PDB file of C-alpha atoms in Angstrom:
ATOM      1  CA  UNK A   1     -21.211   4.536 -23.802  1.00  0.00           C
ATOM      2  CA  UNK A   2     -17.252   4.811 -24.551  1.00  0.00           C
ATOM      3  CA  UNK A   3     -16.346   2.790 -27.565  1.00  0.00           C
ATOM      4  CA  UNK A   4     -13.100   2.282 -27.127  1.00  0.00           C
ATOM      5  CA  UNK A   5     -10.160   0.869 -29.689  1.00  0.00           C
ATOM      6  CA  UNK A   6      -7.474  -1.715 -27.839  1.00  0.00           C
ATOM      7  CA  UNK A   7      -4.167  -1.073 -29.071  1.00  0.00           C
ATOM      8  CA  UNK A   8      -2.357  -4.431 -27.926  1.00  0.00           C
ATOM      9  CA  UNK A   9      -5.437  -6.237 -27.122  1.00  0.00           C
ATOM     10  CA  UNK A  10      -3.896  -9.806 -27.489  1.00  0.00           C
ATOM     11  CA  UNK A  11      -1.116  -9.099 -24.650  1.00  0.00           C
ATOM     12  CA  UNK A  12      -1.374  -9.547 -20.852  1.00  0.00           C
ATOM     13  CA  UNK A  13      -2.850  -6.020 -20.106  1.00  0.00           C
ATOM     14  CA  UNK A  14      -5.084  -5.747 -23.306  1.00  0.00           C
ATOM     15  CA  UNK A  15      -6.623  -9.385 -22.338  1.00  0.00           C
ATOM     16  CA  UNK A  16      -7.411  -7.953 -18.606  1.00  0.00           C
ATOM     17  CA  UNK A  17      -9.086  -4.568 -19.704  1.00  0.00           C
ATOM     18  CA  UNK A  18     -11.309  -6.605 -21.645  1.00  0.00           C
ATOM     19  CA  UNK A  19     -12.133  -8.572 -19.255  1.00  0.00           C
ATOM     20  CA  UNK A  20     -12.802  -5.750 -17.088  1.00  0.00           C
ATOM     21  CA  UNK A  21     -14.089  -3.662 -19.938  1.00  0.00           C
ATOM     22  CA  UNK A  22     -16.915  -6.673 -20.565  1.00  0.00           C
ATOM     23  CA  UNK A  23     -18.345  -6.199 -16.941  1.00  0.00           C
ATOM     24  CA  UNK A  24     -18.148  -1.947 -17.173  1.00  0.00           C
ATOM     25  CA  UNK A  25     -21.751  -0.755 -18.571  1.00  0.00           C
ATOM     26  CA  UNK A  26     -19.744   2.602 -19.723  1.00  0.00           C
ATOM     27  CA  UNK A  27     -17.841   1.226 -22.334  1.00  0.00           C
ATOM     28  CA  UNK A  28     -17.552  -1.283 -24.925  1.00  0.00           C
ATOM     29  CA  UNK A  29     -14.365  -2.269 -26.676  1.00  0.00           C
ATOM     30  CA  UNK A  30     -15.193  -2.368 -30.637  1.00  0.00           C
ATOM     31  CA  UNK A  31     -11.860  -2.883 -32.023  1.00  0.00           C
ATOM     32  CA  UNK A  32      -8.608  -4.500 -30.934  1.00  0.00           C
ATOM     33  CA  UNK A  33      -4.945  -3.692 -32.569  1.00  0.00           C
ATOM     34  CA  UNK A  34      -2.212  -6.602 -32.435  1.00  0.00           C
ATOM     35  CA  UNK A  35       0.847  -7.919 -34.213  1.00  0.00           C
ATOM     36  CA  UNK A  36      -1.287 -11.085 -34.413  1.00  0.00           C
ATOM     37  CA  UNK A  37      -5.080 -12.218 -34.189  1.00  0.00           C
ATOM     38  CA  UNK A  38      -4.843 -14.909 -31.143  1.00  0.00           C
ATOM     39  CA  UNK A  39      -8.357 -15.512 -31.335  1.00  0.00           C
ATOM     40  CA  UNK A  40      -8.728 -14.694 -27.848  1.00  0.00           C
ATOM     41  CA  UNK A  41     -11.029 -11.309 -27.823  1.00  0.00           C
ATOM     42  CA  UNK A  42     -15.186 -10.951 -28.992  1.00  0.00           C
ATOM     43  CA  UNK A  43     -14.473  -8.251 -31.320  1.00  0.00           C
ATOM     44  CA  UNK A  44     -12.361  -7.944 -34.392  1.00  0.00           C
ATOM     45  CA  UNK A  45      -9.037  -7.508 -34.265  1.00  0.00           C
ATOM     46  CA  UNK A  46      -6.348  -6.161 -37.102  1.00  0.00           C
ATOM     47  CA  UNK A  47      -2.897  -6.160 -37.154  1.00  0.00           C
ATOM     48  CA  UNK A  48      -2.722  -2.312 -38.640  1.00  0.00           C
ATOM     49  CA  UNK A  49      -4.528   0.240 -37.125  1.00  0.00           C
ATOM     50  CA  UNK A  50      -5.078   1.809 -40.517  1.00  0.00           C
ATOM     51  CA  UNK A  51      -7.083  -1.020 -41.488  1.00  0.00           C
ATOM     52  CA  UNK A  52      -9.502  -0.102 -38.723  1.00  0.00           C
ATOM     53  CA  UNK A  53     -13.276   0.300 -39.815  1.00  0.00           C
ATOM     54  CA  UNK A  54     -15.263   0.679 -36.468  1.00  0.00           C
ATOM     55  CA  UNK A  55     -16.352   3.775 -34.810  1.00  0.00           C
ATOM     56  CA  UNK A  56     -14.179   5.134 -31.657  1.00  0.00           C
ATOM     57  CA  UNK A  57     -14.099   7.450 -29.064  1.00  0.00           C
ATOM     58  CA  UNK A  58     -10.568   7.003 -27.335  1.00  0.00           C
ATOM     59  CA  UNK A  59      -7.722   4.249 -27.907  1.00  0.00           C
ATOM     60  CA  UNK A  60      -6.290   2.515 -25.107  1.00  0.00           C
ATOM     61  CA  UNK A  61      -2.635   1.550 -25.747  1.00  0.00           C
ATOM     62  CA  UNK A  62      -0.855  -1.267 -23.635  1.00  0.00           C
ATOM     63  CA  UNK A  63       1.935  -2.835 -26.724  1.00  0.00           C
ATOM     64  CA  UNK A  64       5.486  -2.161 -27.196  1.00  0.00           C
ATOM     65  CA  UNK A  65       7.660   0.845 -27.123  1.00  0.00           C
ATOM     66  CA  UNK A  66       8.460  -0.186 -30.976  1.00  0.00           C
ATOM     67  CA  UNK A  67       4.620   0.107 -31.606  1.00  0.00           C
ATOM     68  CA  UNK A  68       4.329   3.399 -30.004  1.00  0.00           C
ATOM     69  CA  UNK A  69       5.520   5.227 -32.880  1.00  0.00           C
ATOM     70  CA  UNK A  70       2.036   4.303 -35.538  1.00  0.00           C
ATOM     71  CA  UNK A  71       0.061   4.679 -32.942  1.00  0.00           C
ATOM     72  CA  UNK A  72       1.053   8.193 -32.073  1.00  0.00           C
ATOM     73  CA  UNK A  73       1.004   9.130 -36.126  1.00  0.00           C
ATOM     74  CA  UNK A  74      -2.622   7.859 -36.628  1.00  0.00           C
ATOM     75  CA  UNK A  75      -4.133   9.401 -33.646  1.00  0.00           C
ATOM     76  CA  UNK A  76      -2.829  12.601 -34.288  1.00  0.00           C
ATOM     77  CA  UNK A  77      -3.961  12.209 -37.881  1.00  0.00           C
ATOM     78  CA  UNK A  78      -7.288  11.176 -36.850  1.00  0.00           C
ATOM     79  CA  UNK A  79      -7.837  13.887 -33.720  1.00  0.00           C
ATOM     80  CA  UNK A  80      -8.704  10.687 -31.796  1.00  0.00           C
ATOM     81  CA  UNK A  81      -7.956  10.668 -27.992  1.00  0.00           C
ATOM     82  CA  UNK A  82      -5.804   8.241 -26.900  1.00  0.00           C
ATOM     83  CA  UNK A  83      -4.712   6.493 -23.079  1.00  0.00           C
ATOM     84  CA  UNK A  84      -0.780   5.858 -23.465  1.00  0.00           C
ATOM     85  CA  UNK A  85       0.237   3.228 -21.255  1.00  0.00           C
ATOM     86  CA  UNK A  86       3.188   1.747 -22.882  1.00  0.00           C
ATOM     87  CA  UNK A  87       6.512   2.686 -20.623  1.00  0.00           C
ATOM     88  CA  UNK A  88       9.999   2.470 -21.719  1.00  0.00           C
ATOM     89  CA  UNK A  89       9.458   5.237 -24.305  1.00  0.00           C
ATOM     90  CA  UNK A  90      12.967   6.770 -25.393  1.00  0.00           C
ATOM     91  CA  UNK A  91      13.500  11.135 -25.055  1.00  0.00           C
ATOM     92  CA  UNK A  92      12.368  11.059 -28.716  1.00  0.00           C
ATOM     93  CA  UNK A  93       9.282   9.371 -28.694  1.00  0.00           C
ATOM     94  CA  UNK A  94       8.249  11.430 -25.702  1.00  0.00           C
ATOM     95  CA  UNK A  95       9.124  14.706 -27.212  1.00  0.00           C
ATOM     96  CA  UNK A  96       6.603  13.120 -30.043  1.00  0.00           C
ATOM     97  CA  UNK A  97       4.063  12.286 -27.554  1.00  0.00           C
ATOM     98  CA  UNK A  98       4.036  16.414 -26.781  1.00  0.00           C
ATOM     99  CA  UNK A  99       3.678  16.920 -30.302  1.00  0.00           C
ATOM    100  CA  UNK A 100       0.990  14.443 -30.895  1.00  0.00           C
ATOM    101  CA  UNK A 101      -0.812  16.313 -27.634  1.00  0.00           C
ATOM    102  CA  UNK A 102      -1.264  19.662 -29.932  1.00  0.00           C
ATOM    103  CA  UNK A 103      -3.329  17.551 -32.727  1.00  0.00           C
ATOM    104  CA  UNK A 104      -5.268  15.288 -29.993  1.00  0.00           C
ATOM    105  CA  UNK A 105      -6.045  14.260 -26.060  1.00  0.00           C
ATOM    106  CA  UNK A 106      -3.145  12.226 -24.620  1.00  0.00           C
ATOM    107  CA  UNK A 107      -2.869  10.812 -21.492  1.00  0.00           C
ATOM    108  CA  UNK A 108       0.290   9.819 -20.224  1.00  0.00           C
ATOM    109  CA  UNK A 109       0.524   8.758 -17.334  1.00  0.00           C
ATOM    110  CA  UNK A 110       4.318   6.224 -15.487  1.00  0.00           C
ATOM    111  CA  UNK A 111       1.454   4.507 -13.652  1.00  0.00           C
ATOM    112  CA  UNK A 112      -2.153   3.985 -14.627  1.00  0.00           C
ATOM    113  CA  UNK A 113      -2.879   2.751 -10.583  1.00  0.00           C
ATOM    114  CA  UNK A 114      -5.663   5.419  -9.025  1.00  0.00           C
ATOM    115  CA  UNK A 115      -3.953   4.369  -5.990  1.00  0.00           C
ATOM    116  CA  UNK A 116       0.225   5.153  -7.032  1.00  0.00           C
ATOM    117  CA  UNK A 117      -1.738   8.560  -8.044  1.00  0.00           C
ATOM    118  CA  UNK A 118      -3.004   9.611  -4.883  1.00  0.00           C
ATOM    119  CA  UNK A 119      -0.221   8.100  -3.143  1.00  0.00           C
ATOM    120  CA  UNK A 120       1.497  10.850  -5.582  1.00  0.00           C
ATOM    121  CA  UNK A 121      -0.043  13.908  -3.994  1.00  0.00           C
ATOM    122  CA  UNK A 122       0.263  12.414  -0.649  1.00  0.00           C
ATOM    123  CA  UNK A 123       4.255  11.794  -0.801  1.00  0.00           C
ATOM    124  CA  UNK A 124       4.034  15.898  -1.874  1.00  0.00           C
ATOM    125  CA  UNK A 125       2.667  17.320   1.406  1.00  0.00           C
ATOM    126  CA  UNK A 126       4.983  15.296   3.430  1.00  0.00           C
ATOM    127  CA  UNK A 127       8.232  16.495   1.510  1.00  0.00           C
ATOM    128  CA  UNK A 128       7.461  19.817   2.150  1.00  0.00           C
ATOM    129  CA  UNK A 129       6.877  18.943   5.997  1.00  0.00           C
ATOM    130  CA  UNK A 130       9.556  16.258   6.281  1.00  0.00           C
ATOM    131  CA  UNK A 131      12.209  16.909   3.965  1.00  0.00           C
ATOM    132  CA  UNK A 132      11.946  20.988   5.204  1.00  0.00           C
ATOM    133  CA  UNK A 133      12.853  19.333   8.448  1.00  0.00           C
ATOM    134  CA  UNK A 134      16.343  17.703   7.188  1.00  0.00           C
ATOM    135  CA  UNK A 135      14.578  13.803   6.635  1.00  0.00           C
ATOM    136  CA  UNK A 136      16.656  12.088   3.764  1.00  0.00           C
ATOM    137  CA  UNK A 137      13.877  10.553   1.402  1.00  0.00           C
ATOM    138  CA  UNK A 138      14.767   7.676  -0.145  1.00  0.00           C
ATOM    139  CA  UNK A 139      12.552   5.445  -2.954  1.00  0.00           C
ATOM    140  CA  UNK A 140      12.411   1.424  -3.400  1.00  0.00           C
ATOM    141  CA  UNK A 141      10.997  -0.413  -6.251  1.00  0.00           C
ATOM    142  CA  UNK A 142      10.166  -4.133  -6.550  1.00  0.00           C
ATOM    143  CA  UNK A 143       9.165  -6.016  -9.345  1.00  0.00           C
ATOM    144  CA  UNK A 144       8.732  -8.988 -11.768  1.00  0.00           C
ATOM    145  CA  UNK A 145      12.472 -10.502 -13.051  1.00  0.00           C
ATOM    146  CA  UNK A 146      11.346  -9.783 -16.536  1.00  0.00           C
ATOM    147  CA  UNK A 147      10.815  -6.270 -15.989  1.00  0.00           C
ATOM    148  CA  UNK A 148      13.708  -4.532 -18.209  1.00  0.00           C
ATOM    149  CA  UNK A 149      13.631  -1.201 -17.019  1.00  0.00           C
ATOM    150  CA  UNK A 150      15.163   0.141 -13.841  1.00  0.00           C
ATOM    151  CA  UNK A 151      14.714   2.568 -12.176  1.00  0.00           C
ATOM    152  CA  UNK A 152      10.653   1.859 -12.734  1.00  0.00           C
ATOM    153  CA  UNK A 153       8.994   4.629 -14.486  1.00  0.00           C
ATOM    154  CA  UNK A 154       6.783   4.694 -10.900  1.00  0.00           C
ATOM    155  CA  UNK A 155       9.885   5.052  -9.253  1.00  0.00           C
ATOM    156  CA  UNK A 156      10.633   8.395 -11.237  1.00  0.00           C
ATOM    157  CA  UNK A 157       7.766   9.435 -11.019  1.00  0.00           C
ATOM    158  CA  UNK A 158       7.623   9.321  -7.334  1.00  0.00           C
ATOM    159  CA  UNK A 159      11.003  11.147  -7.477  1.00  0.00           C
ATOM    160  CA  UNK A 160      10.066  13.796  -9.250  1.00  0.00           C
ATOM    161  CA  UNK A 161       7.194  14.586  -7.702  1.00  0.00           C
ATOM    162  CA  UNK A 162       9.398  14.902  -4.298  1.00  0.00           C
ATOM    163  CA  UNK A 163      11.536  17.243  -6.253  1.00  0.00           C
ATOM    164  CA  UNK A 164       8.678  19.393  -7.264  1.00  0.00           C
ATOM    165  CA  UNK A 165       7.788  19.747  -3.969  1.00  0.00           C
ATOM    166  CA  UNK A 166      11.174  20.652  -2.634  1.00  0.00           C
ATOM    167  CA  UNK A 167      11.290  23.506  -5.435  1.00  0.00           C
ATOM    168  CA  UNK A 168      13.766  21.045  -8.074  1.00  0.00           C
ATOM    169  CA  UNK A 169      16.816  21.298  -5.742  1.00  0.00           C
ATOM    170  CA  UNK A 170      17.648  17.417  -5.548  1.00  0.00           C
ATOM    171  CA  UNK A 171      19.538  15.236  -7.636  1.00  0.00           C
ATOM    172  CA  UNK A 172      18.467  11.386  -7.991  1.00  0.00           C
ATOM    173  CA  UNK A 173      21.131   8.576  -7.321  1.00  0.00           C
ATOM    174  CA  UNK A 174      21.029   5.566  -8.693  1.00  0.00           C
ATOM    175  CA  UNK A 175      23.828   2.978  -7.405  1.00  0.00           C
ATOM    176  CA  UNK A 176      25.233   4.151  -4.569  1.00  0.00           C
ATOM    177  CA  UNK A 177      28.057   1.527  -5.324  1.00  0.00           C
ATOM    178  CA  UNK A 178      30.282   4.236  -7.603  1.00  0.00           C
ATOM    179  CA  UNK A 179      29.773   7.048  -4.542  1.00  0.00           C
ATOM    180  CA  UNK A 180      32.348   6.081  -1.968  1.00  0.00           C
ATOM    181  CA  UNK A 181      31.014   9.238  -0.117  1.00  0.00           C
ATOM    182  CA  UNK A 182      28.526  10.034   3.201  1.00  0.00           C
ATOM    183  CA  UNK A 183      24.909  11.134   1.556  1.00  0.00           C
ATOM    184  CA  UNK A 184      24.786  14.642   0.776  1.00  0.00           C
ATOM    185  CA  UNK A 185      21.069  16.608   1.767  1.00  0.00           C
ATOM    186  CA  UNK A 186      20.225  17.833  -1.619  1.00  0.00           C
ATOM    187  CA  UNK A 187      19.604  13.809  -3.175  1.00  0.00           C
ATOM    188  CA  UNK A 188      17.238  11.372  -3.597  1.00  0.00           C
ATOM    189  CA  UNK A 189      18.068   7.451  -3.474  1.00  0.00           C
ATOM    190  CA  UNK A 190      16.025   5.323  -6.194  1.00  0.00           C
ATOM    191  CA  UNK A 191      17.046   1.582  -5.704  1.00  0.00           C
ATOM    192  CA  UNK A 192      15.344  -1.315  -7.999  1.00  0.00           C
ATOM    193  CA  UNK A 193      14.478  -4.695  -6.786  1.00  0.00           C
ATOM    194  CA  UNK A 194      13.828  -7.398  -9.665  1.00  0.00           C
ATOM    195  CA  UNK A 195      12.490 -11.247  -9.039  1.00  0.00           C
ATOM    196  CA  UNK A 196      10.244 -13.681  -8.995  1.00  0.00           C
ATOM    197  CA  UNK A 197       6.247 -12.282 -10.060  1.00  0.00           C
ATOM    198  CA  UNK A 198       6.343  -9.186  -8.141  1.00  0.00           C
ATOM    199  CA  UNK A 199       3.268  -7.252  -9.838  1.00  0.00           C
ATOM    200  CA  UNK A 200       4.818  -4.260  -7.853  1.00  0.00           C
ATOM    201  CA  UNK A 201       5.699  -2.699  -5.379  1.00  0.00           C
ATOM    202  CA  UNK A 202       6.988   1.303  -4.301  1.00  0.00           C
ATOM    203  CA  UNK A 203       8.111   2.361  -1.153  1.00  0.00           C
ATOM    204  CA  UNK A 204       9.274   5.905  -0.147  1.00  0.00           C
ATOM    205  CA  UNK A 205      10.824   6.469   3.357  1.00  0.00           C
ATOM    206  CA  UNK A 206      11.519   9.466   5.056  1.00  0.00           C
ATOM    207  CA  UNK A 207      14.554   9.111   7.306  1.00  0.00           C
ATOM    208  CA  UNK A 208      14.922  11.369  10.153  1.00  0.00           C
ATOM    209  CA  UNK A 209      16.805  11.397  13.351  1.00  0.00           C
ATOM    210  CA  UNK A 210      15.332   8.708  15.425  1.00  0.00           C
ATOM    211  CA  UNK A 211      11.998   7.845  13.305  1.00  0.00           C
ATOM    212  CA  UNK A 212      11.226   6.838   9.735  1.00  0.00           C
ATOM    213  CA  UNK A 213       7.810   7.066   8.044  1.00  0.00           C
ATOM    214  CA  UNK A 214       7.120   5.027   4.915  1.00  0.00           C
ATOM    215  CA  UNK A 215       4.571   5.323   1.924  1.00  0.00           C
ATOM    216  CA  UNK A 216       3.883   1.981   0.376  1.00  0.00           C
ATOM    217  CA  UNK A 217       1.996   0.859  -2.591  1.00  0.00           C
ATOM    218  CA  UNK A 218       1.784  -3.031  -3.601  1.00  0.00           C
ATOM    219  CA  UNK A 219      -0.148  -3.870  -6.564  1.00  0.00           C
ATOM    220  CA  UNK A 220      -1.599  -7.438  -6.571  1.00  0.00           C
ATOM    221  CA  UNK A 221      -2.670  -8.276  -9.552  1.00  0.00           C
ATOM    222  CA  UNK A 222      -2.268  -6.087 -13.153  1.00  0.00           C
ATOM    223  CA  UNK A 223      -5.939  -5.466 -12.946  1.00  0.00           C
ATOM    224  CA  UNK A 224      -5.312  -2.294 -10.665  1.00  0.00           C
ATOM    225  CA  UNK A 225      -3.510  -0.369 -13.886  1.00  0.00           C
ATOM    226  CA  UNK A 226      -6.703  -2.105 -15.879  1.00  0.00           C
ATOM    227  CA  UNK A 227      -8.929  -0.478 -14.036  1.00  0.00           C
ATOM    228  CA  UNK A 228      -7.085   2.712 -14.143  1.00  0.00           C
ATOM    229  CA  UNK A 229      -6.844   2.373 -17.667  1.00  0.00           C
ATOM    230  CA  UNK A 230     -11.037   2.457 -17.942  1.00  0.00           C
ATOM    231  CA  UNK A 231     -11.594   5.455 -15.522  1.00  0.00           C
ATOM    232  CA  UNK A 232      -8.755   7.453 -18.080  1.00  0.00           C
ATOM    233  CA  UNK A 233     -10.528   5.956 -21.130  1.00  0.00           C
ATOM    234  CA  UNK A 234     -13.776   7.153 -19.806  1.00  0.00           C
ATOM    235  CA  UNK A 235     -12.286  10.707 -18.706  1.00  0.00           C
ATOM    236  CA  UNK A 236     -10.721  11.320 -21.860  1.00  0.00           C
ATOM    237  CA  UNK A 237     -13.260  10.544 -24.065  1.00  0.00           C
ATOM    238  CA  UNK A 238     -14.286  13.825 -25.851  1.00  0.00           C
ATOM    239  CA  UNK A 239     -11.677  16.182 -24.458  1.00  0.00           C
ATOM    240  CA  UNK A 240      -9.704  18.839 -26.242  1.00  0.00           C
ATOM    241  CA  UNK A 241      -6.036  18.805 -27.829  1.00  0.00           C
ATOM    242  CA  UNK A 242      -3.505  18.424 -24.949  1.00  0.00           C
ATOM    243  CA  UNK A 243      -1.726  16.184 -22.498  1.00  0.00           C
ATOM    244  CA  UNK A 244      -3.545  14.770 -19.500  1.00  0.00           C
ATOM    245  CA  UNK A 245      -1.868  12.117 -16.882  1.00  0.00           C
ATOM    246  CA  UNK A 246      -4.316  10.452 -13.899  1.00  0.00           C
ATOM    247  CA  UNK A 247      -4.212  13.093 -12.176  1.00  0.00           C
ATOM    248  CA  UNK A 248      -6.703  14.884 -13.895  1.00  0.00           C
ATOM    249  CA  UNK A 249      -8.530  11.663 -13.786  1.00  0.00           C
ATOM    250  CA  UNK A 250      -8.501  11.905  -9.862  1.00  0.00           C
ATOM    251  CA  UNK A 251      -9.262  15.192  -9.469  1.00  0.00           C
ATOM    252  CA  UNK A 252     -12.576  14.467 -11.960  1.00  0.00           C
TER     253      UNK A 252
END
């Protein structure tokens, strides 16, 4: 069995992989890390990781950017794997993700959906079938008004892995607003939708002369990146020094 340590195990996400976690025979959650005890978990919970006494195999972290930082120190410390699924991080804290990655496992990964993942490699082979063929690819993101980052981390992630498959030749735009200008071949359009609950939502079109094809994900509930989460948790578990993302998970 995976014992695993919650890092923000009072918030939204921490609440629902306990939940799930409760109803997986693989693992157990031991230990929870919060600003606050809310008296809302079975296990113990401390407000500094330090202060930690239970066993672990792999830390799953769903807190604050502003957390990140303690987290990263003591795991690397430690050598204790960890499942990063805070977003929002700024360039330094990912440059100290990489360097946490040489003491300990760390998986990063924009979105912890299995399905966003596949979707991933899926959005790949049609780039290099569509996009060779002169389709303009274009990316849409929808979610939750209280969601302070856009472009979604998703939504990048998506990009990117377009780019890769074109061989890094396009350039992303943003707000099409400040280009008074026709679209050019060599870019990408990323445009961010924010209201209401959206959990959320990615679409990427391919736009060709007389027909479009579309790739769409829609996450229902937050329990999808939960469950996610778990499968990572269990993969990482006992793996060497490095950095993972899901799809390693996928891909077993």
């Amino acid at each position: 069995m995976v014992k695993i340590l919650m890092y923000g195990c009072c918030g939204h996400m921490g609440q629902v992989i306990s939940g799930l976690a409760a109803s997986d025979p693989e693992v157990e959650i031991v230990a929870g890390v919060d600003i606050a005890d809310k008296g809302n978990t079975s296990y113990p919970v401390y407000t500094d990781i330090r202060a930690c006494q239970e066993n672990v195999d792999v830390v799953i972290d769903f807190s604050s950017a502003k957390a990140v930082d303690a987290l990263l120190d003591y795991c690397g410390e430690k050598g204790l794997p960890v499942v990063l699924c805070t977003t929002g991080l700024s360039e330094e804290q990912l440059a100290r993700v990489e360097e946490t990655a040489k003491k300990t496992a760390v998986l990063k990964s924009a979105n912890m959906s299995l399905g966003i993942n596949t979707l991933l490699k899926l959005i790949q082979d049609a780039a290099k079938v569509l996009a060779a063929a002169g389709f303009d690819m274009e990316i849409v993101e929808r979610h939750h008004r209280l969601k302070v980052d856009a472009p979604s981390g998703t939504a990048l992630a998506l990009a990117d892995s377009l780019n890769e498959a074109m061989g890094g030749k396009y350039e992303y735009v943003f707000d099409r607003s400040q280009k008074r200008e026709k679209r050019t071949d060599s870019e990408i359009g990323i445009s961010a939708v924010r209201g209401g609950t959206i959990v959320g939502e990615h679409e990427v079109i391919f736009a060709g002369p007389d027909e479009v094809i579309e790739f769409k994900h829609t996450a229902y509930s937050k329990a999808v990146f939960g469950k996610g989460a778990l499968e990572a948790a269990k993969y990482l578990a006992g793996k060497p020094a490095g950095r993972y993302d899901m799809s390693d998970v996928i891909n077993g």
